[in-house]
XYZ file of C-alpha atoms in Angstrom:
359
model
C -13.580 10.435 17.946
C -13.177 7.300 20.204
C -10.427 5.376 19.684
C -9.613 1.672 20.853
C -6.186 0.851 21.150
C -6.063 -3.063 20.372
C -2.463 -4.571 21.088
C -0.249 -5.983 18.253
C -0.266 -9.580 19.216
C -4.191 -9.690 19.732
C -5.317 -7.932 16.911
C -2.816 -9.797 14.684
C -4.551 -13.317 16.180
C -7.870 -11.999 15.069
C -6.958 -10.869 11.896
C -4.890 -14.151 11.209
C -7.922 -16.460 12.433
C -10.744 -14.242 10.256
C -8.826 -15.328 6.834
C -8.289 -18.911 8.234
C -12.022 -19.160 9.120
C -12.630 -17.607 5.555
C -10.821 -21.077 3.963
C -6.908 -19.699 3.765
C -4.183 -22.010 4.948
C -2.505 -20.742 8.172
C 0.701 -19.386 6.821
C -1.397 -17.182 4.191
C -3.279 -15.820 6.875
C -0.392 -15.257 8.788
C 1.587 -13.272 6.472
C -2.113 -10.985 5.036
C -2.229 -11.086 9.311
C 1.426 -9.522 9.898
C 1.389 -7.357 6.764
C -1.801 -5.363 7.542
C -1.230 -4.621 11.514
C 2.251 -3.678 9.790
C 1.184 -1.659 7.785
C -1.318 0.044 10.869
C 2.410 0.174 12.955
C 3.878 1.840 10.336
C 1.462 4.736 10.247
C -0.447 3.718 7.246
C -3.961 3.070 8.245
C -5.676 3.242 4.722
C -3.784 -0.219 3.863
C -4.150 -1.637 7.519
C -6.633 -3.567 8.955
C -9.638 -1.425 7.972
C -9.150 -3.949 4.875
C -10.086 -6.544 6.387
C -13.968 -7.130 5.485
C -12.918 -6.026 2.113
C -9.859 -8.689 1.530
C -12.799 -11.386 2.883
C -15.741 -9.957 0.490
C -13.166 -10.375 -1.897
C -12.182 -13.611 -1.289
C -15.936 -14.758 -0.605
C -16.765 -13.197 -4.060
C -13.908 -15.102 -6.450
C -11.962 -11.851 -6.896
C -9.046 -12.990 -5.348
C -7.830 -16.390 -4.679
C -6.492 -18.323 -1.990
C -2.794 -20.347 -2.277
C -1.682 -18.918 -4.916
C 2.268 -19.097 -6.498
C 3.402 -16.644 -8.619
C 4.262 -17.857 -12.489
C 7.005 -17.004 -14.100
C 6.075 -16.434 -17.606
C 9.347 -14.669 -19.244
C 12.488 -14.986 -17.639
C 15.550 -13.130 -18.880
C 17.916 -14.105 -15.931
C 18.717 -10.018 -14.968
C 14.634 -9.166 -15.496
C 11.464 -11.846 -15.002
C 7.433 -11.031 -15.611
C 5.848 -13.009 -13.574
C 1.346 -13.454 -13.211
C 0.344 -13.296 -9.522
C -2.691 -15.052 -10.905
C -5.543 -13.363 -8.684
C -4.037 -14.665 -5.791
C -3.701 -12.340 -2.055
C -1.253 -9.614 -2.611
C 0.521 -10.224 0.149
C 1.258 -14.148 -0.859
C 2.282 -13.351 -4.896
C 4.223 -9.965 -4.384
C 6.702 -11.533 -1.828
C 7.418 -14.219 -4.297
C 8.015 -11.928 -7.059
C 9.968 -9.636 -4.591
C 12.131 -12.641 -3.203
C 13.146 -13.504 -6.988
C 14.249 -9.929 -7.396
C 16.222 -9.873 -4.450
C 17.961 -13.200 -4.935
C 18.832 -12.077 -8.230
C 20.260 -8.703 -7.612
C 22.380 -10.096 -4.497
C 23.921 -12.240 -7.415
C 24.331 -10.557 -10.134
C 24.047 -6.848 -9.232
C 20.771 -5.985 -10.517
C 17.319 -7.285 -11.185
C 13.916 -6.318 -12.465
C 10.599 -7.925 -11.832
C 6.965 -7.179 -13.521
C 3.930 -8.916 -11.438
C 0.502 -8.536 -13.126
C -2.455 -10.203 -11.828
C -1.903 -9.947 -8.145
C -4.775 -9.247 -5.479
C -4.437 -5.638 -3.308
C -0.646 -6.059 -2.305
C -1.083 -3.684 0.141
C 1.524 -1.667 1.882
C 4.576 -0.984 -0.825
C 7.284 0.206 1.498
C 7.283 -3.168 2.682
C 8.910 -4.383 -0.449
C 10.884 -1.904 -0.365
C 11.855 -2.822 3.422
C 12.368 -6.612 2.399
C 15.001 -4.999 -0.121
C 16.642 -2.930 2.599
C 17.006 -5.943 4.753
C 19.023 -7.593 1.850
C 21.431 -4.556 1.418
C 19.493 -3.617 -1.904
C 18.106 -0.332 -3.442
C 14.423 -0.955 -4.625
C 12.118 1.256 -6.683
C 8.695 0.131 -7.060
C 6.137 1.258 -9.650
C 2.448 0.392 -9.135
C -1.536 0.316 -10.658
C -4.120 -0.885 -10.264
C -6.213 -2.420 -13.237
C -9.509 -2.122 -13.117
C -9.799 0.568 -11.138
C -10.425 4.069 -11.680
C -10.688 6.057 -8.674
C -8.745 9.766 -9.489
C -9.184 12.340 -11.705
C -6.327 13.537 -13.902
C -5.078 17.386 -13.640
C -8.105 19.267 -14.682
C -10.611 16.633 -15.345
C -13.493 15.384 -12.616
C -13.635 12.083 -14.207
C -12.411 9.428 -12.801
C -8.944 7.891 -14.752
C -6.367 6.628 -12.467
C -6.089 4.762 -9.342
C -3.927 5.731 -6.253
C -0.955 4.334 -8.383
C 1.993 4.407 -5.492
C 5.509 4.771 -6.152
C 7.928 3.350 -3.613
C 11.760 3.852 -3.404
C 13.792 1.840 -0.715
C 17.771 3.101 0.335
C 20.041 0.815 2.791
C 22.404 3.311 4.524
C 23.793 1.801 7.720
C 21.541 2.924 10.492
C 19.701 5.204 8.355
C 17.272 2.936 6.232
C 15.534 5.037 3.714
C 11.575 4.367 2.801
C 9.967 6.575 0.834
C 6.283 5.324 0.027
C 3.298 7.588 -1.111
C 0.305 7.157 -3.714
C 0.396 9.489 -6.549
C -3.392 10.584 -5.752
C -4.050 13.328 -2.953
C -4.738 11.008 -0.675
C -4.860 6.892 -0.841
C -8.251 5.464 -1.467
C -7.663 3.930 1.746
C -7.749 6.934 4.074
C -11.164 7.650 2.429
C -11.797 4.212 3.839
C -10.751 5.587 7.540
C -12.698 8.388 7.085
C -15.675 6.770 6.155
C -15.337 4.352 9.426
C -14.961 7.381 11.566
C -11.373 7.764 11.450
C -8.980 11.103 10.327
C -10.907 13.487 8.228
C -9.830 14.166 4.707
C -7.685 17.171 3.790
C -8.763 20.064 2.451
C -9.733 19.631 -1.722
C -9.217 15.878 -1.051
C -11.884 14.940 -3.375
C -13.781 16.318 -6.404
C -17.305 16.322 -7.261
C -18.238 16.070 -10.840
C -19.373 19.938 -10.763
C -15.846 20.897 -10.074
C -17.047 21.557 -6.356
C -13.804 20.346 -4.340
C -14.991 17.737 -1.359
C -13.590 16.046 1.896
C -16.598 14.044 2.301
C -16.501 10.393 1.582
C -19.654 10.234 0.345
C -17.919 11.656 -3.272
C -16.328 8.486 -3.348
C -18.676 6.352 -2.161
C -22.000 7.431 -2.152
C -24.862 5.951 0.438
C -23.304 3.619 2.742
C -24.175 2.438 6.316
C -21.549 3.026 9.228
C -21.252 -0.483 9.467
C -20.967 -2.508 5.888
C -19.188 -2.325 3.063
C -17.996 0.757 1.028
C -18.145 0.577 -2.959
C -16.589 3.617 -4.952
C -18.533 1.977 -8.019
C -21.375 3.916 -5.884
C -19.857 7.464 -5.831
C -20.333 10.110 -8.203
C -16.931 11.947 -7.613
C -13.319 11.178 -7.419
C -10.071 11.463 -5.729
C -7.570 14.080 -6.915
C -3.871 13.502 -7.870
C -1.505 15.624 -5.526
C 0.575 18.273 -6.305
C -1.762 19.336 -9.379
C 0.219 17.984 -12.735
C 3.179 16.011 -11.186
C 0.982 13.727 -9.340
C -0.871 13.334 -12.293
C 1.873 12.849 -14.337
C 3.518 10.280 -11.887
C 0.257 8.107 -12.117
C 0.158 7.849 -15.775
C 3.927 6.501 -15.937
C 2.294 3.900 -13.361
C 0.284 2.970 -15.568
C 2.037 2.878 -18.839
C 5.297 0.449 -16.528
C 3.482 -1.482 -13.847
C 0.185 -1.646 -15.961
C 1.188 -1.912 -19.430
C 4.775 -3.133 -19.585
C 3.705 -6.325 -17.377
C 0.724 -6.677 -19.854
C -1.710 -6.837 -16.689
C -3.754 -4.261 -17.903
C -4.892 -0.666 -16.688
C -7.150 1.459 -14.764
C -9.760 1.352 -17.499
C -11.440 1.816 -18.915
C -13.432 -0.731 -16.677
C -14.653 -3.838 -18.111
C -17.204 -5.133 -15.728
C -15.236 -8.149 -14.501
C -15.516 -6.750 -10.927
C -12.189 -7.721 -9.387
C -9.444 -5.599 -9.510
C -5.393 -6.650 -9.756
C -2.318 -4.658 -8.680
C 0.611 -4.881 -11.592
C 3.919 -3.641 -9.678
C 7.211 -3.347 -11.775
C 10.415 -3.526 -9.014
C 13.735 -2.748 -9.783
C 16.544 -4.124 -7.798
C 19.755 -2.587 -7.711
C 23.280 -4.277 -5.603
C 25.663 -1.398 -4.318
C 27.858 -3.925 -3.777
C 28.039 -4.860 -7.209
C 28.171 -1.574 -8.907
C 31.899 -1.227 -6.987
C 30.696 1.851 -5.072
C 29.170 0.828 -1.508
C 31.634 2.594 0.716
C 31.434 5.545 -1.045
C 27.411 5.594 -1.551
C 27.344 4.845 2.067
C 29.723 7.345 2.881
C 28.228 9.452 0.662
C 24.721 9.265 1.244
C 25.233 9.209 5.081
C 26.774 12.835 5.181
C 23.447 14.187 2.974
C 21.336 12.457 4.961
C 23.120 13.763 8.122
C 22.921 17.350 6.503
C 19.326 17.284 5.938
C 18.306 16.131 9.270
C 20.224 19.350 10.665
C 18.272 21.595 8.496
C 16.747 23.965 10.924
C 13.056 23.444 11.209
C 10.081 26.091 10.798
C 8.595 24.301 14.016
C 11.327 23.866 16.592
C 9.041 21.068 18.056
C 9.324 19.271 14.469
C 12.388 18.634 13.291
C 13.170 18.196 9.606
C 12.628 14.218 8.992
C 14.288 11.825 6.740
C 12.244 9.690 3.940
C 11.543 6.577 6.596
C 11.665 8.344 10.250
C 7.739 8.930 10.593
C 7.001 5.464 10.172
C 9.662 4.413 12.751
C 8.702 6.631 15.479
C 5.007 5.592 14.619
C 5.788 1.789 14.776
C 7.543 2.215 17.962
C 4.390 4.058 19.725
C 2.128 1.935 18.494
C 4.121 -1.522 19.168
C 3.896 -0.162 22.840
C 0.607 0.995 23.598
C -1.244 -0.554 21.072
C -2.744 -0.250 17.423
C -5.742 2.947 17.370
C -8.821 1.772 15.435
C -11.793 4.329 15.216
C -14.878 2.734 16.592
C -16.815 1.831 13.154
C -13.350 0.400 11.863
C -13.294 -2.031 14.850
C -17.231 -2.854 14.818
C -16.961 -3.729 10.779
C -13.906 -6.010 11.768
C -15.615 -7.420 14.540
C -18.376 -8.199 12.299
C -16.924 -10.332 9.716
C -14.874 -12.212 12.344
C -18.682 -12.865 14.311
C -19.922 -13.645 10.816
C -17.112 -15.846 10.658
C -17.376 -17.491 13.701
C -13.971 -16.067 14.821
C -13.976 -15.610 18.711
C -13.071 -11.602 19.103
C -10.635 -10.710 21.766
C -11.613 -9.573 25.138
């Protein structure tokens, strides 16, 4: 598998002049821009820039909307719902995020319910954002809409990837823990379909029962160059860790998808966009008269874990947080790795666009 190793700065141009070509204002495409090659530094390719055609289809299509800000429709001062109202994940979520911070650093706790947003992409940035501002964050998040996994012991499709996210500011030590509740994230189907890292084992389920890692269960027919559709595929993606996963994604439903009132998986109406709901929890060690001794605290465990002797003596035992680190370091010095059908579809919606692509 050829890879192309594009650096940060130039593939974060390109992806910041492909939205402003597609009619967003520059400091929305600036922040989808730094948000996806984030997320592609932090390790998570399935919510990187492999999105990119698909945010613009979107966008082209009325599914998600351009300059949006983030209503606040029931505020209780310590919790706030707030409707995203269609407009780019990474634009509505940062306003609902920023409200839960600023409340938390004043009064010691905070939560937020967004419905409505567009595909707000990687959640451990949230969480990250929180860390920054001294705060534990735990995020909780669907996808109405969508219907992409199979619950334990069905083959029919009934959650999305439904992620959980839970953020922890030790000194030194920031804590990230960020996964979807599905086997894998719809995402790195996405990467595998565009030639990048094959699926694990059992990944995926056909609707015999037969267990797949091709993402042609997901997709059905597609072109290596073009869009991907799961509405195409006949199979689905499984939850991980059999009935715990599956568990974990139907609390995501029932608190980011039905306590925001933005609405669940499914069953699917036919509207043909699809909105993240995320409900975020804010929480001030400060304020709950403890810091010293959480950080004191939390640093010896974490300390104690990390000396844990490892089955691989070439792979340590790492914390919640480390992989992405040592990932965004690597790749903020020799460059962002893009399979060669990921790069050839972004290149073609930026020459679609008329966006110059780097040399």
């Amino acid at each position: 598998m050829h890879m192309h190793h594009i650096p940060v700065d130039a593939l974060t141009t390109l992806v910041r002049d492909v939205f402003v070509a597609a009619g967003c204002d520059a400091a929305e495409s600036n922040r989808i821009a730094v948000h996806l090659v984030g997320a592609n530094l932090a390790g998570h390719d399935s919510h990187g820039v492999v999105r990119v055609p698909r945010y613009v289809e979107w966008l082209e299509a009325g599914y998600v909307v351009k300059g949006q800000t983030a209503e606040i429709v029931t505020d209780g001062g310590s919790f706030a719902v707030l409707d995203g109202k269609w407009g780019f994940g990474q634009t509505v979520a940062p306003q609902a995020v920023a409200l839960g911070i600023a409340r938390a650093r004043q009064d010691g706790v905070c939560i937020t319910a967004l419905r409505n947003a567009g595909h707000i992409g990687r959640v451990g940035d949230y969480a990250e954002q929180a860390i920054a501002a001294g705060l534990i964050s735990i995020h909780f998040v669907n996808v109405a809409g969508s219907v992409l996994v199979a619950p334990f012991g069905g083959v029919e499709r009934r959650f999305s990837t439904n992620p959980v996210a839970i953020g922890v500011p030790l000194p030194g030590k920031p804590l990230v823990l960020d996964f979807a509740t599905s086997l894998v994230a719809e995402g790195k189907v996405l990467v595998a379909s565009s030639g990048g890292k094959k699926l694990p084992e059992g990944a995926l389920i056909e609707p015999d029962g037969r267990l797949s890692t091709d993402p042609h269960t997901l997709y059905g027919p597609y072109d290596a160059v073009g869009p991907r559709n799961p509405a195409n595929g006949q199979g689905a993606i499984r939850a991980f860790g059999e009935h715990k996963g599956s568990g974990l994604a139907f609390m995501c439903e029932m608190l980011a998808g039905c306590l925001t009132a933005g609405g669940t998986s499914g069953p699917v109406s036919g509207r043909g966009r699809i909105a993240n709901g995320m409900l975020s929890v804010f929480l001030s060690p400060k304020h709950f008269g403890t810091q010293a001794e959480f950080e004191r605290i939390g640093l010896a465990y974490a300390d104690w874990i990390s000396a844990c002797r490892p089955a691989d003596p070439a792979a340590p035992v790492l914390l919640p947080g480390e992989p992405e680190q040592q990932r965004r370091a690597d790749r903020t010095a020799n460059g962002v790795p893009l399979p060669d059908e990921t790069w050839s579809n972004i290149l073609a919606t930026a020459t679609r666009l008329g966006v110059r692509s780097p040399a």
